[in-house]
Tab-separated table of C-alpha atoms and ligand atoms in Angstrom:
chain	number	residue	atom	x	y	z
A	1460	UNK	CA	0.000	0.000	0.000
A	1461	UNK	CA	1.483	3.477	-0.747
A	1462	UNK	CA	1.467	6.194	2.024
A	1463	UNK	CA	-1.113	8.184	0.173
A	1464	UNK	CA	-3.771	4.931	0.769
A	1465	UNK	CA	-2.866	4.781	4.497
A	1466	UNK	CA	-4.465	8.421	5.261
A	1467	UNK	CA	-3.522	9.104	8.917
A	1468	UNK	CA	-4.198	5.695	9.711
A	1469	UNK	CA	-0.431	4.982	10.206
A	1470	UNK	CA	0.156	7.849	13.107
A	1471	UNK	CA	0.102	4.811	15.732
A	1472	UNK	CA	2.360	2.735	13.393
A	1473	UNK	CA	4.658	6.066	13.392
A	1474	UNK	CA	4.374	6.545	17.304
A	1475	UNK	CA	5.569	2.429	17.465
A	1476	UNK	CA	8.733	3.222	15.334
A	1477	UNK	CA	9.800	6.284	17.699
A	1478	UNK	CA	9.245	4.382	20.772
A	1479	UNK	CA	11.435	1.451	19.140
A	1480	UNK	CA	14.301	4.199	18.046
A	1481	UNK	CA	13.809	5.305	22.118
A	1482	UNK	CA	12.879	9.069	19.959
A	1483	UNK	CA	9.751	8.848	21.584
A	1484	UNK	CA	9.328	11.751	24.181
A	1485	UNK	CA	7.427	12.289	27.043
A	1486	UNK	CA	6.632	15.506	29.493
A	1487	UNK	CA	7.847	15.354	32.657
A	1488	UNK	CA	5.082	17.109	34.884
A	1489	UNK	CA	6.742	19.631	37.129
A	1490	UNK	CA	4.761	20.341	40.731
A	1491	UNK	CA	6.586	23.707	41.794
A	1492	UNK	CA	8.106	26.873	40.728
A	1493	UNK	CA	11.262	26.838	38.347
A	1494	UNK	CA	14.061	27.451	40.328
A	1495	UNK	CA	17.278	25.749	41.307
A	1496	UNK	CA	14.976	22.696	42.788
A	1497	UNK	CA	12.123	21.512	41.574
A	1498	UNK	CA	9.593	18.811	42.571
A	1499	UNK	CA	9.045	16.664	39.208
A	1500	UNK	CA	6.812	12.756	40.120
A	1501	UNK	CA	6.724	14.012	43.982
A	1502	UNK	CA	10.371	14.035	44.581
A	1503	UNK	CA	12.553	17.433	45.041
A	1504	UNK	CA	15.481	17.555	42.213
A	1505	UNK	CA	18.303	19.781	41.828
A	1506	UNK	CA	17.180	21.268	38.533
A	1507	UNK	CA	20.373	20.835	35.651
A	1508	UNK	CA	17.796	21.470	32.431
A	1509	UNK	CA	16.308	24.825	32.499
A	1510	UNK	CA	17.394	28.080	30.477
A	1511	UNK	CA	16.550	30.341	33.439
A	1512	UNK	CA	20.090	31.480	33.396
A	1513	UNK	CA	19.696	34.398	35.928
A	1514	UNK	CA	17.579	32.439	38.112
A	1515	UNK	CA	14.885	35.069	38.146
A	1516	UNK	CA	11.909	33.015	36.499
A	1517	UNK	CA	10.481	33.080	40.538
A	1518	UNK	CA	11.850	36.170	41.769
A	1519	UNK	CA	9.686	37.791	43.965
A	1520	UNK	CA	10.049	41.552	42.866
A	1521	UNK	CA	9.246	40.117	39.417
A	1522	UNK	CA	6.385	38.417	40.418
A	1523	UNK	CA	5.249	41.872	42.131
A	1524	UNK	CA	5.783	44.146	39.342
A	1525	UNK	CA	3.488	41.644	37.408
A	1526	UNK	CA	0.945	41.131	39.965
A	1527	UNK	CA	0.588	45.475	40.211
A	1528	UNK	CA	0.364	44.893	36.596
A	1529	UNK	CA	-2.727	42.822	36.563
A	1530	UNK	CA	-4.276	45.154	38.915
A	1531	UNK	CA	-4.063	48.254	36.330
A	1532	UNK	CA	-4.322	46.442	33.123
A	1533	UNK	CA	-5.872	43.654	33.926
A	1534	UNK	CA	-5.139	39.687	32.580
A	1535	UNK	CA	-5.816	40.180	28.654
A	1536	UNK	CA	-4.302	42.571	25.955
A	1537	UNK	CA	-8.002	41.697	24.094
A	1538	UNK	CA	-6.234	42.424	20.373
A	1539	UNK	CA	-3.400	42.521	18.243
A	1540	UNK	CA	-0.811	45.201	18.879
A	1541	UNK	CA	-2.327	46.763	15.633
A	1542	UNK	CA	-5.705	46.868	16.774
A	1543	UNK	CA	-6.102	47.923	20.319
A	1544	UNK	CA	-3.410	45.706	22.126
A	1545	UNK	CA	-0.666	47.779	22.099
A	1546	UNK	CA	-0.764	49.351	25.590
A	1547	UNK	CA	1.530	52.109	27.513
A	1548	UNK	CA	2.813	48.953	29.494
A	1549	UNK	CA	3.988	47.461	25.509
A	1550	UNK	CA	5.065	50.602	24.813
A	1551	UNK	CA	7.374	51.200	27.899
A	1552	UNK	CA	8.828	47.829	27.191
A	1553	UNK	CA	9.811	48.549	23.942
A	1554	UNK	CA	11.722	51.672	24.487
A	1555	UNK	CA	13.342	50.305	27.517
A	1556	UNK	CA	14.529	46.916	25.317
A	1557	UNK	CA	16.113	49.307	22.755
A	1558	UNK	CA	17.731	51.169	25.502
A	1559	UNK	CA	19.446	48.440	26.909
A	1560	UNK	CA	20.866	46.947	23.645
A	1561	UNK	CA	21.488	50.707	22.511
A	1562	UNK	CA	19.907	50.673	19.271
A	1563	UNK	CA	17.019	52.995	17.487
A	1564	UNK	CA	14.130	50.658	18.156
A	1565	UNK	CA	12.742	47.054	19.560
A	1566	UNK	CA	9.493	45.693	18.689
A	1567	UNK	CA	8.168	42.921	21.432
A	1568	UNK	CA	7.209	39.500	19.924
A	1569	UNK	CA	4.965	37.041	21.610
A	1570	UNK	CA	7.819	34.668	21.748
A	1571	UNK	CA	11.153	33.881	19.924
A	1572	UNK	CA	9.871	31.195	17.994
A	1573	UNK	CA	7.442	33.791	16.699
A	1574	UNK	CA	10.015	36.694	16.089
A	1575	UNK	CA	12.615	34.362	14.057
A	1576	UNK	CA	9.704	33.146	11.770
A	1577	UNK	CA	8.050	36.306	11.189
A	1578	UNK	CA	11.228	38.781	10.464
A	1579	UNK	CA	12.900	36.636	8.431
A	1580	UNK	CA	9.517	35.907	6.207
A	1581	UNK	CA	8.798	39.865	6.623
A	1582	UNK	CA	12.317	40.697	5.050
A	1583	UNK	CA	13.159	37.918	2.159
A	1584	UNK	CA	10.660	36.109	-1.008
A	1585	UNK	CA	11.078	34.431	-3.816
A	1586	UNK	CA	14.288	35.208	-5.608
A	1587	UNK	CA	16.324	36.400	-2.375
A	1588	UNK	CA	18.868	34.129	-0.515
A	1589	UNK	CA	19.691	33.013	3.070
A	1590	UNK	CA	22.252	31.542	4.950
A	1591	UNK	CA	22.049	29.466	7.831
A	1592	UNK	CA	24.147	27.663	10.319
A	1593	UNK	CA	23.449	24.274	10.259
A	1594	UNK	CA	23.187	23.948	13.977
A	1595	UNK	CA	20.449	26.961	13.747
A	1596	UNK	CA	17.795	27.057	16.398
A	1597	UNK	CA	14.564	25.678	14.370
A	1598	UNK	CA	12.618	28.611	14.690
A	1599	UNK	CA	15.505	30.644	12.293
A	1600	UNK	CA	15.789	27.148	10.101
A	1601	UNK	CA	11.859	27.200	9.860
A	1602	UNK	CA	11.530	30.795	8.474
A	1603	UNK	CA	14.565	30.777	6.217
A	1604	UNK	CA	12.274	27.808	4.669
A	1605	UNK	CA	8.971	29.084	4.940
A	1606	UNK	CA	10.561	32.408	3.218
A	1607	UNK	CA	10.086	30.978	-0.151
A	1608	UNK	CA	14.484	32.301	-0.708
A	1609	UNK	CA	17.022	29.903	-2.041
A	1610	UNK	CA	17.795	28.498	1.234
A	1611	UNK	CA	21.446	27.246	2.025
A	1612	UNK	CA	23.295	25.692	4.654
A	1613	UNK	CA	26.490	26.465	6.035
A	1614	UNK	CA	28.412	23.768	8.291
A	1615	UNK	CA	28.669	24.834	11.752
A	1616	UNK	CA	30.738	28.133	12.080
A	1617	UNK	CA	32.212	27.199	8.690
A	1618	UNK	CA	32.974	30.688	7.671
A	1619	UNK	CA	35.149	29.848	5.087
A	1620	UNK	CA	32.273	27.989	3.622
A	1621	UNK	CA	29.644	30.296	4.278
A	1622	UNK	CA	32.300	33.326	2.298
A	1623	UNK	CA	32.049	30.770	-0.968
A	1624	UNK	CA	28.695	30.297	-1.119
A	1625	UNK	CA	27.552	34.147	-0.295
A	1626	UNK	CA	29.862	35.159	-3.114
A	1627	UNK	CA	28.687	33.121	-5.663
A	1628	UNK	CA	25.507	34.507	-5.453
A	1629	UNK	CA	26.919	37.962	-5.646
A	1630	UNK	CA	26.335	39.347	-8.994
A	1631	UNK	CA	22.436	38.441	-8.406
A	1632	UNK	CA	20.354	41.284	-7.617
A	1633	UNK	CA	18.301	40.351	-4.302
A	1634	UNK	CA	18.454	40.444	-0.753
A	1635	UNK	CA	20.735	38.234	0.795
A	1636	UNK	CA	20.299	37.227	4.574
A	1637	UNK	CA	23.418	35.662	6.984
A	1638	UNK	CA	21.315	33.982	10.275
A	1639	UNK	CA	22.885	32.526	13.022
A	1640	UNK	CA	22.393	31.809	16.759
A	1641	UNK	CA	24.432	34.147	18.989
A	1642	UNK	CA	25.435	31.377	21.247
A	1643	UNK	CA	24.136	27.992	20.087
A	1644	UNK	CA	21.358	26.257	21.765
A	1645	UNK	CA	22.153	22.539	22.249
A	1646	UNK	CA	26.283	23.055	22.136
A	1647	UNK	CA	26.825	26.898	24.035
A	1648	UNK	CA	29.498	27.887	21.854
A	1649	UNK	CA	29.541	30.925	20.150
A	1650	UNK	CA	28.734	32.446	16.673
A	1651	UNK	CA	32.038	33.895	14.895
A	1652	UNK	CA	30.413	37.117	15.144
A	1653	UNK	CA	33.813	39.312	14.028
A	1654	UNK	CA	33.613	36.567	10.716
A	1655	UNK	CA	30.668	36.930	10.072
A	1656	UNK	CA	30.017	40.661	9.792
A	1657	UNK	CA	33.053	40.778	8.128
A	1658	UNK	CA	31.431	38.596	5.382
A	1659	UNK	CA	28.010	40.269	5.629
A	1660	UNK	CA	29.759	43.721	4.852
A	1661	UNK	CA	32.077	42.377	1.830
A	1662	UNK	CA	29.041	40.681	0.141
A	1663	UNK	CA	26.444	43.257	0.912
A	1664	UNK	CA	24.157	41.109	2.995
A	1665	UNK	CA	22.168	41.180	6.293
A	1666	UNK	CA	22.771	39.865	9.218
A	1667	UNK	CA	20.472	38.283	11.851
A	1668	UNK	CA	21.439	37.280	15.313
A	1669	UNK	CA	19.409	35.186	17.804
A	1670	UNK	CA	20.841	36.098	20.937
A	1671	UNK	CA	18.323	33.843	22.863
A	1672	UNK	CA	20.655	32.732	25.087
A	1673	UNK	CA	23.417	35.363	25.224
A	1674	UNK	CA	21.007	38.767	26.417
A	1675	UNK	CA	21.287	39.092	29.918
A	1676	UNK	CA	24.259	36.722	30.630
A	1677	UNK	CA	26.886	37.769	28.572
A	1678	UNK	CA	29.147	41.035	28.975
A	1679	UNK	CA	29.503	43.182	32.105
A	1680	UNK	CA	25.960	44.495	31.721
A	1681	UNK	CA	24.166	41.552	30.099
A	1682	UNK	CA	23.361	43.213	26.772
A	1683	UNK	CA	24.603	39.594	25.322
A	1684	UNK	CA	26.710	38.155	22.039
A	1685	UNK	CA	26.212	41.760	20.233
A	1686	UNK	CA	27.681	44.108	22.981
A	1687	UNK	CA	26.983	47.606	21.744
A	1688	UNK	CA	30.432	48.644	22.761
A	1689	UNK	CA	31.533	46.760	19.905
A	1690	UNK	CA	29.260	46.341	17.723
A	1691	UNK	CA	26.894	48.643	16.078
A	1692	UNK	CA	23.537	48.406	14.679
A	1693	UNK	CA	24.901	48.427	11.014
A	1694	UNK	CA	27.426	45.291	11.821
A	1695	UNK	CA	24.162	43.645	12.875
A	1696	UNK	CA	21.204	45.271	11.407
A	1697	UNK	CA	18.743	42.457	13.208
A	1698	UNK	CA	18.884	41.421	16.831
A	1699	UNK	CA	16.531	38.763	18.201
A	1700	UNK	CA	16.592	38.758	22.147
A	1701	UNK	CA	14.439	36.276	23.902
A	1702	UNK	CA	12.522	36.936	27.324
A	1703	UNK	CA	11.957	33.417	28.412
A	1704	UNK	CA	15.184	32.908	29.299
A	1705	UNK	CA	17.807	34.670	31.304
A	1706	UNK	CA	14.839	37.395	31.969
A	1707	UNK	CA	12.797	34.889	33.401
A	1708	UNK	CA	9.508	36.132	31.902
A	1709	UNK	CA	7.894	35.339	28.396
A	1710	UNK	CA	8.239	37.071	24.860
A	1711	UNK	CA	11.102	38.259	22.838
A	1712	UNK	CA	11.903	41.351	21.006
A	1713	UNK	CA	13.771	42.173	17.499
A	1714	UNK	CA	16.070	45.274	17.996
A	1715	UNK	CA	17.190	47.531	14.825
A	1716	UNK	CA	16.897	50.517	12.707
A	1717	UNK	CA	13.556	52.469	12.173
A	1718	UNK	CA	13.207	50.952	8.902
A	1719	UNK	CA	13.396	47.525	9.974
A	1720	UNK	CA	11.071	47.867	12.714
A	1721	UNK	CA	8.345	49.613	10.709
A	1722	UNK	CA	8.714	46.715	7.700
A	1723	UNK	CA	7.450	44.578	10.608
A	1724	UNK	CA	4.622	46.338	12.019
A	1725	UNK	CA	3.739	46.711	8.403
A	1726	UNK	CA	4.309	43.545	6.853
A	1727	UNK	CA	5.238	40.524	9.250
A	1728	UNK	CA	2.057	38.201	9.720
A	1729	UNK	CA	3.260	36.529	13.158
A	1730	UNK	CA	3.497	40.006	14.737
A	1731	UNK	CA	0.140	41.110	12.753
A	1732	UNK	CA	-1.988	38.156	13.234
A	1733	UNK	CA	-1.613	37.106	16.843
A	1734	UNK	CA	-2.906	39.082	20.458
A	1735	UNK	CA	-0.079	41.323	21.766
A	1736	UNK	CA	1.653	39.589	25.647
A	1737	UNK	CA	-0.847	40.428	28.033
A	1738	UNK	CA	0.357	44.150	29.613
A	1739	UNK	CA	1.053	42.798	32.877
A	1740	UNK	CA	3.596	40.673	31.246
A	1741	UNK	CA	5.198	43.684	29.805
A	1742	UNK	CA	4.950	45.313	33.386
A	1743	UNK	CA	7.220	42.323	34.543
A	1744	UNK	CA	9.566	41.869	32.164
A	1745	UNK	CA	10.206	45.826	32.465
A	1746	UNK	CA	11.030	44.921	36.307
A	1747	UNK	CA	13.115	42.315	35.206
A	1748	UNK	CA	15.545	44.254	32.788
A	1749	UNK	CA	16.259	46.735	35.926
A	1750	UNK	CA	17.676	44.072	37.713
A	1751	UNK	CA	19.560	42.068	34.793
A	1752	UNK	CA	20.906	45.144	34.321
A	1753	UNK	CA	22.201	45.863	37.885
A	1754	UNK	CA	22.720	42.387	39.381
A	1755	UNK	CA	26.077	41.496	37.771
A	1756	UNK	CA	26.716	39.228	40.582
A	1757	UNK	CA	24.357	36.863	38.897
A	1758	UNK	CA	26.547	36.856	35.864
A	1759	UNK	CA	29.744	36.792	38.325
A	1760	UNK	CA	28.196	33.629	39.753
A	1761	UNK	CA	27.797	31.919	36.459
A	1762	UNK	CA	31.163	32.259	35.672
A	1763	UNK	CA	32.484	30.639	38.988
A	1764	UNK	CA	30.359	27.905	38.488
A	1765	UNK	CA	30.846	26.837	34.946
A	1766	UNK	CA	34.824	26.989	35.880
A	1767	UNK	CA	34.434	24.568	38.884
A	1768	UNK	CA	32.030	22.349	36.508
A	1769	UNK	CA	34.630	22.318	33.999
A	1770	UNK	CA	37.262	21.214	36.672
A	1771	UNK	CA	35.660	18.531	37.778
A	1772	UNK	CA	34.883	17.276	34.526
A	1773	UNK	CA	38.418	17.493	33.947
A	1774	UNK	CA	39.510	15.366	36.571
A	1775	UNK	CA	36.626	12.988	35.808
A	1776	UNK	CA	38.074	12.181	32.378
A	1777	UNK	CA	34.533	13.342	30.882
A	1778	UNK	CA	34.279	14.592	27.131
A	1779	UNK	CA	34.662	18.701	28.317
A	1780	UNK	CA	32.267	20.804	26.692
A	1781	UNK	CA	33.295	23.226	24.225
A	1782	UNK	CA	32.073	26.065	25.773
A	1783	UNK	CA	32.287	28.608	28.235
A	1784	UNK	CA	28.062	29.590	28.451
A	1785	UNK	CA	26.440	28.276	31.232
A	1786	UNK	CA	25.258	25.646	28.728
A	1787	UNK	CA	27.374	22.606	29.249
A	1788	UNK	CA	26.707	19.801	27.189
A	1789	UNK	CA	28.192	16.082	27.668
A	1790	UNK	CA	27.909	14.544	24.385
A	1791	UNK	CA	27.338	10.866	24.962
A	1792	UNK	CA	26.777	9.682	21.361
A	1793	UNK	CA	24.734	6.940	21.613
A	1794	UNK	CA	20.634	7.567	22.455
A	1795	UNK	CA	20.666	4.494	24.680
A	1796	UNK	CA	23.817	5.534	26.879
A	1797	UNK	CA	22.495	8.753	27.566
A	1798	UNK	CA	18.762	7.594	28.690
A	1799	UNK	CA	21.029	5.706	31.148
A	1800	UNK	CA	23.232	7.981	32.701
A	1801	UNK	CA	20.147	10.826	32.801
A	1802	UNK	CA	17.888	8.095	34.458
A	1803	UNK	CA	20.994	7.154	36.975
A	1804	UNK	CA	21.216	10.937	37.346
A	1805	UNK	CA	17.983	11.491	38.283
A	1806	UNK	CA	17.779	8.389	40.678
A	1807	UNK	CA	20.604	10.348	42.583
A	1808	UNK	CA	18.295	13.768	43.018
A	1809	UNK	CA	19.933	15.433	40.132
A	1810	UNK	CA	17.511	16.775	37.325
A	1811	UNK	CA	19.118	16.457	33.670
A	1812	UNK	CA	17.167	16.239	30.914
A	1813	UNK	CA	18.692	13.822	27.664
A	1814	UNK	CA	18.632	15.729	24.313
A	1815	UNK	CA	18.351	13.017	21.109
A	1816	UNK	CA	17.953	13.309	17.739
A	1817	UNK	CA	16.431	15.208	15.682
A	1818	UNK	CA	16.785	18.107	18.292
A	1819	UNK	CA	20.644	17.515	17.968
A	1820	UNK	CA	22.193	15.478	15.359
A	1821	UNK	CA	22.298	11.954	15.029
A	1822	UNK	CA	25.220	10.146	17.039
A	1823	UNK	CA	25.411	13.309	19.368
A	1824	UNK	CA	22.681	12.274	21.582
A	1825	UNK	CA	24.001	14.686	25.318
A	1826	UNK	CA	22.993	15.693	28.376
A	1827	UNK	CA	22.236	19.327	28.275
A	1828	UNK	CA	23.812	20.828	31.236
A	1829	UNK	CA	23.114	23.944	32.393
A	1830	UNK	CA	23.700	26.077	35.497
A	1831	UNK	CA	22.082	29.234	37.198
A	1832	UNK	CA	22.632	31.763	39.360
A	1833	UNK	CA	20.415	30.076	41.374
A	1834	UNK	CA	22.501	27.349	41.994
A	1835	UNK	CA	25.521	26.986	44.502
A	1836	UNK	CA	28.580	25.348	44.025
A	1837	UNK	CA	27.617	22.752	46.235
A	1838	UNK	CA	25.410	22.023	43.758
A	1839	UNK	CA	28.066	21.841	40.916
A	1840	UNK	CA	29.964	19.093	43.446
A	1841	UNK	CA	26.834	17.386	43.945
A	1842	UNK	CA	26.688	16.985	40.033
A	1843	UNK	CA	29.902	16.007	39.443
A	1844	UNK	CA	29.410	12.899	42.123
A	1845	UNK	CA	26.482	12.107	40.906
A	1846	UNK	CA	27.750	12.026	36.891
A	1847	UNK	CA	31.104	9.783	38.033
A	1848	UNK	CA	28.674	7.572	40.059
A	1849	UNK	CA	26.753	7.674	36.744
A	1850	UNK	CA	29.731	7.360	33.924
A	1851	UNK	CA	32.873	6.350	35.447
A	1852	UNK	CA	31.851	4.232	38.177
B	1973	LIG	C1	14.514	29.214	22.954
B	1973	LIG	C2	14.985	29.737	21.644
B	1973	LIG	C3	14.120	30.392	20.767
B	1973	LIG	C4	12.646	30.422	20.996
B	1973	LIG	O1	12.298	31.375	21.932
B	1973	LIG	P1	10.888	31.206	22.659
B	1973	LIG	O2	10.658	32.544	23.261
B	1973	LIG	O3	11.076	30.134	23.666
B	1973	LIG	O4	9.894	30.853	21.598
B	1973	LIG	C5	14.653	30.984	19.652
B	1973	LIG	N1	15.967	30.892	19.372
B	1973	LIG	C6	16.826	30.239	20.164
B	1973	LIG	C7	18.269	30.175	19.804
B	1973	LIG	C8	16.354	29.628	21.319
B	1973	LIG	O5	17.188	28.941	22.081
């Protein structure tokens, strides 16, 4: 029988083969707050797998400012920021976000996912070209393909690759658009940013940077991978910034020129077509910013802990990460070995979720690691017990 004959009859078929491949995945159902412990099937964890890098997804004064939030703008924006969802509380946000990553204007997103699909289908059709690292956060891989451009891969921080294939295209009139994570999701190494506006500049492209997990934690001030001190607006022309993450809220934001930000109000559909973050939201993430900018300690923190991590893995004999993020992946290989070790983890009060395929290539099945400001280093020692009871043992 030919696929077309089976219908959808075959999804349970298709759910069989994932659960044989161990691809299938399941939601762990957390019972508390994110923080550095959580309580996931009744028992208390030290929490290794979230991307609240600050620590600040429960802080209190957070938590306030969007609690006096509800109280004056109540739960629900009601529309579309085009409509009559774009409140003071939006507005506020806005100007604050492009005051923080010095640059003419921001424009809030309902989340990253959302921002990385709609600006890159808002800026490039038929006939135009991108560029993409092939370790890309989906949400950039998705809209370089749902752009309709000649799409094209670049191996991971290959620049010398990615300066071929931009210059062959060259003598073609259209736009041509560079995307890459700012620091990479699943690995926590950084983009070759000095490379790759270099490249951008000779070849008369665009770049696009998805700082999702470089705003707020790197640089003395947390203003992430694109620090305005060294970079300006025209090295970068498109910032993504997520709020999910380090600023412990929800939402993102795409920082730029006037231009830029106007094309979007005018003519990207997932920032047209979908309810603007209820205000209160806005309200906390404004709270939020204050303090990523002013607590550097949490930053400081970071550091010390990723060092002693590193250490330890060092004198473990473990694969050491290639990065210096607080994302700290151990790259097992196999799927199977690194169910084990995560379950084995876990059995030992440590929390540490097992990436596989197809969120990370095949044969590089790892154990996301990642730390917080929240955590101690007591915590880091308790890890690296737990991972030699787990691996070396
Ligand atoms: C998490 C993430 C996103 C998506 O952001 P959300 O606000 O969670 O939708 C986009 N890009 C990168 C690199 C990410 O890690």
């Amino acid at each position: 029988m030919s696929k077309h004959e089976h219908g959808f009859r075959d999804l349970e078929t298709r759910l069989d083969e994932l659960r044989s491949r161990q691809l299938f995945r399941t939601r762990r159902i957390v019972e508390s707050p994110q923080g550095r412990e959580i309580v996931v099937d009744g028992r208390s964890l030290l929490n290794f797998s979230s991307n609240d890098y600050l620590g600040l997804a429960s802080d209190p004064r957070i938590a306030e400012a969007f609690q006096e939030g509800i109280q004056t703008w109540g739960t629900g924006s009601g529309a579309s920021h085009l409509i009559s969802g774009h409140t003071a509380a939006h507005h506020a946000l806005e100007e604050e976000l492009a005051d923080f990553v010095e640059r003419p204007r921001a424009l809030l997103f309902g989340s990253g996912y959302a921002a990385n699909v709609g600006v890159i289908n808002a800026l490039l059709s038929i006939g135009d070209q991108v560029f993409e690292d092939r370790l890309n956060h989906a949400s950039l891989l998705d809209g370089g393909w749902i752009s309709r451009a000649d799409f094209q891969w670049f191996e991971h921080c290959d620049m010398d690759q990615l300066q071929c294939l931009v210059a062959q295209g060259t003598d073609r009139p259209c736009r041509r658009l560079i995307v890459s994570d700012g620091i990479f999701s699943m690995d926590g190494d950084k983009c070759r940013l000095d490379e790759l506006i270099e490249i951008a500049h000779n070849t008369d492209s665009w770049l696009q940077i998805d700082d999702a997990h470089g705003i707020g934690v790197h640089g003395d001030h947390g203003k992430g991978t694109v620090d305005p001190v060294s970079y300006t607006t025209e090295d970068v022309p498109v910032l993504i910034g997520t709020l999910g993450k380090a600023f412990g809220t929800a939402g993102a934001f795409v920082a730029g020129e006037e231009a830029l930000i106007e094309t979007l109000i005018q003519r990207s559909r997932n920032y047209i077509f979908t309810t603007a973050m209820p205000a209160a939201l806005a309200c906390a993430t404004s709270r939020s910013l204050e303090i990523v900018l002013h607590e550097s300690w949490r930053r400081a923190r970071l550091t010390v802990l990723v060092k002693r991590f590193q250490e330890g893995i060092r004198s473990l004999g473990l694969p050491m990460p290639q990065s210096h993020s607080p994302i700290q992946p151990l790259v097992l290989g196999e799927t199977e070995t690194t169910l084990s070790v995560a379950h084995s983890l876990e059995a030992q009060g440590c929390f540490v979720v097992p990436i596989r395929p197809p969120t990370v290539p095949v044969d590089t099945s790892r154990l996301r690691i990642t730390f917080t400001a929240a955590h101690s280093e007591g915590d880091v020692d308790r890890l690296l017990e737990a991972l030699n009871t787990a691996c070396v043992e």
